[in-house]
Tab-separated table of C-alpha atoms and ligand atoms in Angstrom:
chain	number	residue	atom	x	y	z
A	283	UNK	CA	7.067	31.108	1.298
A	284	UNK	CA	9.320	27.923	2.542
A	285	UNK	CA	9.941	25.885	-0.151
A	286	UNK	CA	8.305	22.490	-0.737
A	287	UNK	CA	11.268	20.338	-1.115
A	288	UNK	CA	12.026	21.041	2.674
A	289	UNK	CA	10.753	18.714	4.526
A	290	UNK	CA	8.611	19.347	8.005
A	291	UNK	CA	10.411	17.602	11.186
A	292	UNK	CA	9.461	14.604	12.762
A	293	UNK	CA	9.946	12.187	15.202
A	294	UNK	CA	9.986	8.797	15.339
A	295	UNK	CA	7.273	7.992	17.688
A	296	UNK	CA	7.947	4.143	17.530
A	297	UNK	CA	9.267	1.514	15.029
A	298	UNK	CA	7.800	-2.444	15.103
A	299	UNK	CA	9.640	-5.360	13.156
A	300	UNK	CA	6.698	-6.654	10.923
A	301	UNK	CA	8.632	-9.275	8.758
A	302	UNK	CA	12.723	-9.680	8.594
A	303	UNK	CA	12.749	-6.813	6.314
A	304	UNK	CA	9.956	-4.468	6.866
A	305	UNK	CA	9.564	-2.264	9.699
A	306	UNK	CA	6.318	-0.331	10.455
A	307	UNK	CA	7.301	3.547	11.387
A	308	UNK	CA	5.223	5.876	13.145
A	309	UNK	CA	5.877	9.114	12.518
A	310	UNK	CA	4.802	12.825	14.365
A	311	UNK	CA	5.602	16.235	13.227
A	312	UNK	CA	7.187	18.494	15.433
A	313	UNK	CA	5.219	21.306	14.537
A	314	UNK	CA	1.671	21.163	16.068
A	315	UNK	CA	0.303	23.065	13.242
A	316	UNK	CA	1.840	20.596	10.650
A	317	UNK	CA	0.581	17.753	12.895
A	318	UNK	CA	-2.832	19.366	12.678
A	319	UNK	CA	-3.320	20.047	9.015
A	320	UNK	CA	-1.042	16.953	7.551
A	321	UNK	CA	-4.248	15.130	6.582
A	322	UNK	CA	-4.398	12.119	4.077
A	323	UNK	CA	-6.302	9.428	2.089
A	324	UNK	CA	-5.862	5.432	1.771
A	325	UNK	CA	-3.353	5.707	-1.194
A	326	UNK	CA	-1.534	8.645	-0.942
A	327	UNK	CA	2.145	8.827	-0.472
A	328	UNK	CA	4.921	11.107	1.323
A	329	UNK	CA	8.465	11.619	1.402
A	330	UNK	CA	10.273	10.106	4.175
A	331	UNK	CA	13.806	11.165	5.064
A	332	UNK	CA	17.002	9.870	6.551
A	333	UNK	CA	19.080	13.218	7.633
A	334	UNK	CA	22.280	13.027	5.791
A	335	UNK	CA	21.276	10.278	3.780
A	336	UNK	CA	18.252	11.434	1.385
A	337	UNK	CA	14.472	10.680	0.703
A	338	UNK	CA	12.326	8.344	-0.748
A	339	UNK	CA	8.490	7.937	-1.159
A	340	UNK	CA	6.477	5.757	0.964
A	341	UNK	CA	2.763	5.054	1.053
A	342	UNK	CA	0.739	6.033	4.455
A	343	UNK	CA	-0.209	3.274	5.701
A	344	UNK	CA	-2.367	4.590	8.610
A	345	UNK	CA	-5.624	6.139	8.263
A	346	UNK	CA	-5.686	9.661	8.781
A	347	UNK	CA	-9.434	10.047	9.847
A	348	UNK	CA	-8.774	7.462	12.951
A	349	UNK	CA	-6.485	9.896	14.068
A	350	UNK	CA	-3.799	6.923	13.778
A	351	UNK	CA	-1.111	8.981	13.124
A	352	UNK	CA	1.387	8.484	10.251
A	353	UNK	CA	2.664	5.002	9.656
A	354	UNK	CA	4.802	3.550	7.065
A	355	UNK	CA	5.508	-0.014	6.402
A	356	UNK	CA	9.275	0.426	4.763
A	357	UNK	CA	10.900	-2.358	3.548
A	358	UNK	CA	14.832	-2.722	3.636
A	359	UNK	CA	16.273	-2.444	0.031
A	360	UNK	CA	18.577	0.417	-0.423
A	361	UNK	CA	20.161	3.308	0.889
A	362	UNK	CA	17.034	5.235	2.395
A	363	UNK	CA	15.408	2.502	3.684
A	364	UNK	CA	18.523	0.570	5.426
A	365	UNK	CA	19.312	4.120	7.232
A	366	UNK	CA	15.660	4.449	8.162
A	367	UNK	CA	15.780	0.642	9.708
A	368	UNK	CA	19.031	1.449	11.504
A	369	UNK	CA	16.774	4.484	13.601
A	370	UNK	CA	15.081	4.079	17.003
A	371	UNK	CA	12.563	5.422	18.477
A	372	UNK	CA	12.969	9.121	19.579
A	373	UNK	CA	15.084	10.017	16.542
A	374	UNK	CA	14.090	12.970	14.385
A	375	UNK	CA	13.391	12.628	10.567
A	376	UNK	CA	12.240	14.502	7.358
A	377	UNK	CA	8.453	14.365	6.316
A	378	UNK	CA	7.066	16.022	3.173
A	379	UNK	CA	3.645	15.359	1.324
A	380	UNK	CA	0.624	13.935	1.219
A	381	UNK	CA	1.160	13.533	-2.301
A	382	UNK	CA	-0.939	11.716	-4.972
A	383	UNK	CA	-4.295	10.688	-5.668
A	384	UNK	CA	-6.313	8.360	-3.573
A	385	UNK	CA	-8.475	5.300	-3.918
A	386	UNK	CA	-12.251	6.616	-4.849
A	387	UNK	CA	-13.508	4.980	-1.910
A	388	UNK	CA	-16.502	6.536	-2.758
A	389	UNK	CA	-17.414	4.927	-6.102
A	390	UNK	CA	-16.711	1.576	-4.507
A	391	UNK	CA	-19.851	2.196	-1.962
A	392	UNK	CA	-22.353	-0.469	-2.300
A	393	UNK	CA	-19.804	-2.817	-4.332
A	394	UNK	CA	-17.974	-6.187	-3.006
A	395	UNK	CA	-13.935	-5.677	-2.558
A	396	UNK	CA	-11.581	-8.031	-3.426
A	397	UNK	CA	-8.012	-6.702	-2.096
A	398	UNK	CA	-4.781	-8.316	-3.012
A	399	UNK	CA	-1.440	-7.748	-2.117
A	400	UNK	CA	1.396	-9.346	-2.220
A	401	UNK	CA	4.376	-8.742	0.081
A	402	UNK	CA	5.138	-5.421	0.849
A	403	UNK	CA	2.796	-4.027	-1.768
A	404	UNK	CA	0.569	-4.674	1.300
A	405	UNK	CA	1.065	-1.258	2.590
A	406	UNK	CA	-1.366	0.673	0.264
A	407	UNK	CA	-4.386	-1.813	0.842
A	408	UNK	CA	-4.045	-1.549	4.775
A	409	UNK	CA	-5.848	1.761	5.128
A	410	UNK	CA	-8.592	0.797	2.610
A	411	UNK	CA	-9.350	-2.368	4.811
A	412	UNK	CA	-8.952	-0.020	7.797
A	413	UNK	CA	-11.432	2.585	6.588
A	414	UNK	CA	-13.908	0.080	4.648
A	415	UNK	CA	-13.852	-1.944	7.751
A	416	UNK	CA	-14.595	0.657	10.453
A	417	UNK	CA	-17.964	0.109	12.248
A	418	UNK	CA	-18.710	3.474	10.423
A	419	UNK	CA	-18.229	2.719	7.278
A	420	UNK	CA	-18.993	-1.042	6.997
A	421	UNK	CA	-22.724	-1.163	6.017
A	422	UNK	CA	-21.658	1.353	2.628
A	423	UNK	CA	-19.405	-1.868	1.140
A	424	UNK	CA	-20.497	-5.402	-0.283
A	425	UNK	CA	-18.625	-8.545	0.880
A	426	UNK	CA	-15.136	-7.957	1.215
A	427	UNK	CA	-12.390	-10.842	0.473
A	428	UNK	CA	-8.781	-10.062	1.466
A	429	UNK	CA	-6.126	-11.736	0.127
A	430	UNK	CA	-2.731	-11.323	1.683
A	431	UNK	CA	0.125	-13.186	0.530
A	432	UNK	CA	3.994	-13.439	0.976
A	433	UNK	CA	7.002	-15.541	0.068
A	434	UNK	CA	6.902	-17.206	3.549
A	435	UNK	CA	4.872	-16.784	6.745
A	436	UNK	CA	7.310	-14.472	8.148
A	437	UNK	CA	6.794	-12.342	5.400
A	438	UNK	CA	3.225	-11.700	5.876
A	439	UNK	CA	2.757	-8.168	7.080
A	440	UNK	CA	0.156	-7.051	9.489
A	441	UNK	CA	-0.363	-10.200	11.350
A	442	UNK	CA	-1.691	-8.465	14.454
A	443	UNK	CA	-4.498	-7.268	12.203
A	444	UNK	CA	-5.655	-10.608	10.802
A	445	UNK	CA	-7.980	-11.461	13.516
A	446	UNK	CA	-9.960	-8.080	13.570
A	447	UNK	CA	-10.119	-8.397	9.477
A	448	UNK	CA	-11.409	-11.880	9.894
A	449	UNK	CA	-13.569	-11.396	12.608
A	450	UNK	CA	-15.350	-8.524	10.608
A	451	UNK	CA	-18.897	-8.651	9.350
A	452	UNK	CA	-19.351	-9.836	5.207
A	453	UNK	CA	-15.463	-10.334	5.329
A	454	UNK	CA	-13.292	-13.476	4.406
A	455	UNK	CA	-9.196	-13.494	5.090
A	456	UNK	CA	-7.088	-15.360	2.593
A	457	UNK	CA	-3.460	-16.349	3.667
A	458	UNK	CA	-0.931	-17.868	1.211
A	459	UNK	CA	2.602	-18.062	1.099
A	460	UNK	CA	4.545	-19.703	-1.561
A	461	UNK	CA	6.551	-21.854	0.509
A	462	UNK	CA	5.551	-22.938	4.373
A	463	UNK	CA	8.178	-23.101	7.100
A	464	UNK	CA	7.365	-26.263	8.638
A	465	UNK	CA	5.242	-24.914	11.147
A	466	UNK	CA	2.687	-23.239	8.832
A	467	UNK	CA	-0.672	-24.627	8.719
A	468	UNK	CA	-2.297	-22.610	6.328
A	469	UNK	CA	-2.030	-22.597	2.269
A	470	UNK	CA	1.002	-22.639	-0.106
A	471	UNK	CA	-0.166	-21.594	-3.116
A	472	UNK	CA	0.432	-18.618	-5.438
A	473	UNK	CA	-1.692	-15.857	-5.897
A	474	UNK	CA	-3.096	-16.090	-9.276
A	475	UNK	CA	-3.958	-19.798	-8.294
A	476	UNK	CA	-5.738	-18.611	-5.720
A	477	UNK	CA	-7.773	-16.139	-7.020
A	478	UNK	CA	-9.051	-19.012	-9.127
A	479	UNK	CA	-9.351	-20.947	-6.088
A	480	UNK	CA	-11.806	-17.964	-5.172
A	481	UNK	CA	-13.865	-18.015	-8.162
A	482	UNK	CA	-14.866	-13.987	-7.576
A	483	UNK	CA	-17.703	-12.748	-9.055
A	484	UNK	CA	-17.241	-9.562	-11.459
A	485	UNK	CA	-20.926	-8.315	-11.379
A	486	UNK	CA	-20.794	-4.878	-9.111
A	487	UNK	CA	-17.169	-5.823	-7.840
A	488	UNK	CA	-13.949	-3.863	-7.657
A	489	UNK	CA	-10.416	-5.646	-7.434
A	490	UNK	CA	-7.555	-3.579	-5.755
A	491	UNK	CA	-4.152	-5.425	-6.637
A	492	UNK	CA	-0.710	-4.292	-5.308
A	493	UNK	CA	2.445	-5.999	-5.403
A	494	UNK	CA	5.762	-7.416	-7.708
A	495	UNK	CA	4.633	-6.559	-11.490
A	496	UNK	CA	5.385	-10.271	-11.916
A	497	UNK	CA	2.557	-11.276	-9.205
A	498	UNK	CA	-0.092	-8.638	-10.711
A	499	UNK	CA	0.745	-9.884	-14.627
A	500	UNK	CA	-0.161	-13.341	-14.085
A	501	UNK	CA	-3.070	-12.154	-11.346
A	502	UNK	CA	-4.648	-9.712	-13.939
A	503	UNK	CA	-4.849	-12.910	-16.453
A	504	UNK	CA	-6.651	-15.032	-14.021
A	505	UNK	CA	-8.967	-11.671	-13.120
A	506	UNK	CA	-9.739	-11.389	-16.974
A	507	UNK	CA	-10.615	-14.538	-16.911
A	508	UNK	CA	-12.769	-14.712	-14.275
A	509	UNK	CA	-14.581	-11.718	-16.374
A	510	UNK	CA	-13.085	-8.618	-14.768
A	511	UNK	CA	-13.008	-5.473	-17.126
A	512	UNK	CA	-10.062	-3.571	-16.990
A	513	UNK	CA	-11.709	-0.302	-15.378
A	514	UNK	CA	-12.422	-2.695	-12.183
A	515	UNK	CA	-8.992	-3.777	-11.832
A	516	UNK	CA	-7.401	-0.763	-9.319
A	517	UNK	CA	-3.412	-0.759	-8.716
A	518	UNK	CA	-1.152	1.398	-6.979
A	519	UNK	CA	2.182	2.379	-9.199
A	520	UNK	CA	5.557	2.907	-7.894
A	521	UNK	CA	8.102	4.757	-10.156
A	522	UNK	CA	11.551	5.974	-9.501
A	523	UNK	CA	10.501	9.244	-8.089
A	524	UNK	CA	12.549	12.701	-6.943
A	525	UNK	CA	10.192	15.743	-6.761
A	526	UNK	CA	6.522	13.946	-5.967
A	527	UNK	CA	4.959	17.648	-7.360
A	528	UNK	CA	5.100	16.786	-11.272
A	529	UNK	CA	8.274	19.266	-11.657
A	530	UNK	CA	10.800	16.346	-12.370
A	531	UNK	CA	9.152	13.970	-14.607
A	532	UNK	CA	11.019	11.217	-13.544
A	533	UNK	CA	8.192	9.077	-12.652
A	534	UNK	CA	6.015	9.814	-16.118
A	535	UNK	CA	4.540	6.503	-17.737
A	536	UNK	CA	2.986	7.210	-20.662
A	537	UNK	CA	1.715	10.966	-20.803
A	538	UNK	CA	0.780	10.188	-16.850
A	539	UNK	CA	2.974	11.073	-13.697
A	540	UNK	CA	2.531	8.427	-10.705
A	541	UNK	CA	3.056	11.054	-8.549
A	542	UNK	CA	0.183	13.337	-9.492
A	543	UNK	CA	-1.919	11.197	-11.447
A	544	UNK	CA	-1.491	7.902	-9.503
A	545	UNK	CA	-0.036	6.474	-7.685
A	546	UNK	CA	-3.319	4.699	-7.619
A	547	UNK	CA	-4.794	3.706	-11.121
A	548	UNK	CA	-7.217	1.286	-13.004
A	549	UNK	CA	-6.151	-0.866	-15.938
A	550	UNK	CA	-8.134	0.927	-18.323
A	551	UNK	CA	-5.693	3.945	-17.521
A	552	UNK	CA	-2.895	2.370	-18.291
A	553	UNK	CA	-3.408	-0.162	-20.536
A	554	UNK	CA	-0.653	-0.431	-22.842
A	555	UNK	CA	1.490	1.955	-20.907
A	556	UNK	CA	3.428	-0.966	-19.016
A	557	UNK	CA	5.071	-3.664	-19.953
A	558	UNK	CA	5.302	-5.952	-17.328
A	559	UNK	CA	0.723	-5.705	-17.745
B	58	LIG	C1	3.948	6.119	-4.820
B	58	LIG	C2	5.276	5.041	-4.085
B	58	LIG	C3	4.953	4.502	-2.731
B	58	LIG	C4	5.706	3.311	-2.458
B	58	LIG	N1	5.524	2.862	-1.122
B	58	LIG	C5	6.373	1.630	-0.547
B	58	LIG	C6	6.246	1.910	0.781
B	58	LIG	O1	5.036	2.042	1.272
B	58	LIG	N2	7.094	0.458	1.504
B	58	LIG	C7	8.087	0.346	0.824
B	58	LIG	O2	8.996	-0.228	1.241
B	58	LIG	N3	8.292	0.876	-0.537
B	58	LIG	C8	8.040	1.885	-1.025
B	58	LIG	N4	8.260	2.351	-2.103
B	58	LIG	C9	9.206	2.299	-2.830
B	58	LIG	C10	10.616	3.105	-2.481
B	58	LIG	O3	10.276	4.387	-2.523
B	58	LIG	C11	11.646	2.593	-2.921
B	58	LIG	O4	12.177	0.977	-2.814
B	58	LIG	C12	13.007	3.217	-2.657
B	58	LIG	O5	13.975	3.010	-3.768
B	58	LIG	C13	13.580	3.186	-1.520
B	58	LIG	O6	14.565	3.928	-1.523
B	58	LIG	P1	16.209	2.942	-1.014
B	58	LIG	O7	17.372	4.204	-1.206
B	58	LIG	O8	15.954	2.468	0.222
B	58	LIG	O9	16.094	2.639	-2.044
B	58	LIG	P2	17.213	2.478	-3.093
B	58	LIG	O10	19.098	2.456	-2.892
B	58	LIG	O11	16.707	3.629	-3.961
B	58	LIG	O12	17.251	0.989	-4.112
B	58	LIG	C14	16.125	0.405	-4.235
B	58	LIG	C15	16.077	-0.599	-5.342
B	58	LIG	O13	16.907	-0.503	-6.693
B	58	LIG	C16	17.956	-1.153	-5.972
B	58	LIG	N5	19.340	-0.311	-6.617
B	58	LIG	C17	19.858	0.709	-5.861
B	58	LIG	N6	20.805	0.811	-6.569
B	58	LIG	C18	21.462	-0.031	-7.829
B	58	LIG	C19	22.064	0.512	-8.822
B	58	LIG	N7	22.445	0.939	-8.951
B	58	LIG	N8	21.704	-0.756	-9.422
B	58	LIG	C20	20.838	-1.745	-9.912
B	58	LIG	N9	20.223	-1.814	-8.788
B	58	LIG	C21	19.741	-0.632	-8.106
B	58	LIG	C22	18.072	-1.495	-4.926
B	58	LIG	O14	18.974	-2.811	-4.784
B	58	LIG	C23	16.668	-1.590	-4.469
B	58	LIG	O15	16.306	-3.396	-5.047
B	58	LIG	C24	6.844	3.609	-2.728
B	58	LIG	C25	7.657	3.840	-4.019
B	58	LIG	C26	6.104	4.973	-4.588
B	58	LIG	C27	6.797	5.426	-5.817
């Protein structure tokens, strides 16, 4: 039996700039059997490797059910991400996964959704949005409010999809930046302040929030003030991770493994386990 640590070979089909430091990578496994069997759900992640450099975990930002292939939005921060950013379409890289749990979208049926993402933290939210707003599923969910924030207008991810999201039925798209750029006509405000402005109603609602810990910390305060309970607020955790299979214990948070029990958790599950929250 092949080692689960050996990655599948995959072709980089396309690579696209999303922001000055985030690129969207579209991968396709070389082996047709792997291509067929590599299925995943919103919230799951995989390890992507640049050969000769290393591997790192990244969230799958595409929707498997839509046959979108496999997409990752990767921010250039360190060794592996920089090596991936230097690759061009046609390159061969490594892929192992998918790993982790997923957003329990079945449990959200009939509920209003407030989806809040900051910067690259928006990556795991894109497949949630594109699943829920899919005409085949849209009627199953209540009102959807999407709040996408970034440091500057150039740092907003998935701009090409804003028009379609804003036009979807019973859906509101709100954008905000920490600072404008002279041309930006939109909102300049921090995400927690926008949450106050939106006055979200907690009854029969779920909030999904992903982004920098500091943003989550202050947004949680505002959500609690609005009446949201810990179990109604869901996030994905990032942690230093080596194996992705619950063996190396690098990513444990309290008695939980982010790779196996997460990365999707609600705040009732992780309350008290994490410093910033
Ligand atoms: C489940 C999961 C999903 C994720 N999804 C995504 C995603 O969709 N997109 C995405 O862009 N990222 C995602 N990440 C984060 C990503 O895995 C990390 O950023 C990863 O470390 C990138 O690898 P790297 O080799 O490029 O960076 P590294 O070299 O590991 O550097 C990572 C960070 O650590 C800092 N650092 C590195 N070395 C040192 C040092 N010696 N001392 C101090 N600081 C140091 C770097 O400056 C950088 O900020 C995810 C992580 C997890 C666990």
